[in-house]
Coordinates of N, CA and C in Angstrom, one line a residue:
X253 N 0.9 -1.0 0.3 CA -0.3 0.2 -0.1 C 1.0 1.1 0.2
X254 N 0.6 2.3 -0.9 CA 2.1 3.1 -1.4 C 1.5 4.4 0.0
X255 N 2.6 4.6 0.2 CA 2.5 6.0 1.6 C 2.3 7.6 0.9
X256 N 1.3 8.2 2.1 CA 1.0 9.5 1.1 C 1.9 10.4 1.4
X257 N 2.3 11.1 0.5 CA 2.9 12.3 0.5 C 2.3 13.5 0.9
X258 N 2.0 14.7 1.5 CA 1.1 15.9 1.1 C 2.2 17.1 1.4
X259 N 1.3 17.9 0.4 CA 2.2 19.4 0.9 C 3.9 18.6 0.8
X260 N 4.3 18.6 -0.1 CA 6.0 18.3 -0.3 C 6.2 19.9 -1.5
X261 N 7.1 20.5 -1.1 CA 8.1 21.1 -1.8 C 8.8 20.5 -3.3
X262 N 8.4 20.1 -4.4 CA 9.3 20.0 -5.3 C 10.0 20.9 -6.1
X263 N 11.2 21.0 -6.1 CA 12.6 22.0 -6.4 C 12.2 21.3 -7.9
X264 N 11.7 22.7 -8.6 CA 12.0 22.2 -10.6 C 13.5 23.0 -11.1
X265 N 13.6 24.0 -10.1 CA 15.7 24.6 -10.7 C 16.6 25.0 -9.2
X266 N 17.6 25.4 -9.8 CA 18.1 25.2 -9.2 C 18.4 27.0 -8.4
X267 N 17.1 27.3 -9.0 CA 17.1 29.2 -8.4 C 15.5 28.5 -7.1
X268 N 15.0 27.7 -6.9 CA 14.3 27.4 -6.0 C 13.0 27.6 -6.2
X269 N 12.5 27.8 -7.8 CA 11.2 27.7 -8.4 C 10.4 26.4 -8.1
X270 N 9.8 25.8 -8.0 CA 9.6 24.3 -7.9 C 7.9 24.4 -7.6
X271 N 7.2 23.3 -6.9 CA 5.3 22.5 -7.3 C 5.2 22.8 -5.9
X272 N 4.4 22.9 -5.3 CA 3.7 22.1 -4.1 C 3.3 20.7 -4.2
X273 N 3.4 19.3 -3.9 CA 2.9 18.3 -4.7 C 2.7 17.7 -3.4
X274 N 1.2 16.9 -3.7 CA 1.0 15.5 -2.8 C 0.6 14.7 -3.5
X275 N 0.9 13.4 -3.6 CA 1.0 12.3 -4.2 C 1.1 11.1 -3.2
X276 N 1.1 9.8 -4.4 CA 1.4 8.6 -3.1 C 2.7 7.9 -3.7
X277 N 3.7 7.0 -2.7 CA 4.6 6.7 -3.4 C 4.4 5.4 -2.4
X278 N 5.7 4.9 -2.4 CA 6.7 3.5 -1.4 C 7.3 4.1 -0.4
X279 N 7.5 3.2 0.1 CA 8.2 4.1 1.4 C 9.4 3.4 1.7
X280 N 10.1 4.6 2.0 CA 11.3 4.9 1.7 C 12.9 4.3 2.3
X281 N 13.5 3.9 1.3 CA 14.3 2.4 1.7 C 15.4 3.1 2.4
X282 N 16.0 2.5 3.7 CA 17.2 3.2 4.4 C 18.2 4.1 3.5
X283 N 18.8 5.3 4.1 CA 19.5 6.2 3.6 C 19.1 6.4 2.6
X284 N 17.9 6.4 2.0 CA 17.2 7.0 0.8 C 15.7 7.8 0.9
X285 N 16.1 9.1 1.8 CA 15.1 9.3 2.2 C 14.8 11.1 1.6
X286 N 14.8 11.0 0.2 CA 14.8 12.2 -1.0 C 14.3 11.5 -2.1
X287 N 13.2 12.2 -3.0 CA 12.9 11.6 -4.1 C 13.0 12.5 -5.5
X288 N 13.6 12.0 -6.2 CA 13.6 12.0 -7.6 C 12.5 12.2 -8.2
X289 N 11.4 13.1 -8.9 CA 10.0 13.6 -9.1 C 10.3 13.5 -10.2
X290 N 9.3 13.0 -11.3 CA 9.3 13.3 -12.7 C 7.5 13.8 -12.5
X291 N 7.4 14.7 -13.3 CA 5.8 15.5 -13.0 C 5.6 16.7 -14.4
X292 N 4.6 16.6 -14.4 CA 4.0 17.7 -15.7 C 2.7 18.8 -14.3
X293 N 3.3 19.6 -13.8 CA 2.3 20.1 -13.0 C 1.9 19.7 -11.9
X294 N 0.8 19.3 -11.5 CA 0.4 18.5 -10.4 C 0.6 16.8 -10.8
X295 N 0.6 16.7 -11.7 CA 0.3 15.4 -12.4 C 2.0 14.5 -12.1
X296 N 2.3 13.6 -10.9 CA 3.4 13.0 -10.9 C 3.5 11.9 -11.7
X297 N 4.1 11.5 -12.7 CA 4.7 10.6 -13.7 C 5.2 9.5 -12.8
X298 N 6.2 9.6 -12.1 CA 7.4 8.4 -11.2 C 8.1 9.2 -10.4
X299 N 8.4 8.6 -9.4 CA 9.2 8.6 -8.6 C 10.6 7.9 -7.8
X300 N 11.8 8.2 -8.0 CA 12.7 7.1 -7.5 C 13.8 8.3 -5.9
X301 N 13.8 6.9 -5.2 CA 14.2 7.4 -3.6 C 16.0 7.3 -4.1
X302 N 16.2 8.6 -3.5 CA 17.9 8.7 -3.9 C 18.1 9.2 -2.2
X303 N 19.3 8.9 -2.1 CA 20.3 9.5 -1.1 C 20.3 10.9 -1.1
X304 N 20.9 11.5 0.2 CA 21.3 13.5 -0.4 C 22.5 13.2 -1.0
X305 N 23.0 12.5 -1.1 CA 24.5 12.8 -1.8 C 24.1 12.7 -3.5
X306 N 23.4 11.8 -3.8 CA 23.1 11.8 -5.4 C 22.4 13.3 -5.6
X307 N 22.2 14.0 -5.0 CA 21.3 15.2 -5.3 C 22.5 16.1 -5.6
X308 N 22.5 17.1 -6.6 CA 23.3 17.9 -7.2 C 23.4 19.0 -6.3
X309 N 24.9 19.4 -6.1 CA 25.5 20.3 -5.2 C 24.5 21.5 -5.3
X310 N 24.6 21.9 -6.5 CA 23.4 23.4 -6.5 C 22.2 23.0 -6.0
X311 N 21.5 22.1 -6.3 CA 20.3 21.8 -5.9 C 20.6 22.0 -4.1
X312 N 21.2 21.4 -3.6 CA 21.3 20.6 -2.1 C 21.5 22.3 -1.8
X313 N 22.2 22.9 -2.4 CA 22.4 24.5 -1.5 C 21.1 24.4 -1.4
X314 N 19.9 25.2 -1.7 CA 18.7 25.7 -1.4 C 17.8 24.5 -1.0
X315 N 18.5 23.5 -0.7 CA 17.3 22.5 0.2 C 17.9 22.4 1.4
X316 N 17.0 21.8 2.3 CA 17.1 21.6 3.6 C 17.1 20.5 3.6
X317 N 18.4 19.8 4.3 CA 18.9 18.2 5.0 C 17.5 17.5 5.5
X318 N 17.4 18.2 6.6 CA 16.1 17.9 7.7 C 14.6 18.0 7.1
X319 N 13.6 17.6 6.8 CA 12.8 17.7 7.0 C 12.0 18.7 7.3
X320 N 10.8 20.0 6.8 CA 10.5 20.9 7.6 C 8.8 20.7 6.6
X321 N 8.0 21.3 7.5 CA 6.8 21.8 7.1 C 6.7 22.6 6.5
X322 N 5.7 22.5 5.7 CA 6.0 24.0 5.1 C 4.8 24.6 4.9
X323 N 4.9 26.2 5.3 CA 3.9 26.5 5.7 C 2.0 26.7 4.9
X324 N 1.1 26.6 5.5 CA 0.0 26.9 4.7 C -0.5 27.1 3.4
X325 N -0.8 27.2 2.7 CA -0.9 27.3 1.1 C -1.9 29.1 0.7
X326 N -2.0 29.4 2.1 CA -2.9 30.2 1.7 C -2.0 31.3 0.9
X327 N -3.1 32.0 -0.1 CA -3.0 32.9 -1.1 C -1.4 32.5 -2.1
X328 N -1.7 31.1 -2.3 CA -0.2 30.4 -3.1 C -0.7 30.0 -4.3
X329 N 0.0 30.6 -5.4 CA -0.5 29.9 -6.9 C -0.2 28.4 -6.5
X330 N -0.8 27.6 -7.5 CA -0.9 26.2 -7.3 C 0.5 25.8 -8.1
X331 N 1.0 26.7 -9.2 CA 2.3 26.1 -9.7 C 3.1 26.9 -9.7
X332 N 4.6 27.2 -9.7 CA 5.0 28.2 -9.2 C 6.5 28.3 -10.9

């Protein structure tokens, strides 16, 4: 049974542009707590769990290594 992932900020560029997504996926394997996502708008086509070290440095520079809950989506466009 897939796990739900709700209000996850998906970074689309190393400048911080992205999309807030909710989707279902498998459970993260040990040491692979990040997800590489192929999506178009709000539709998630596929995902792959990856370790922090597999994320390119220019993306890691704008990401938090520890999970932080996103603030409420009040007055936020659906797609950035």
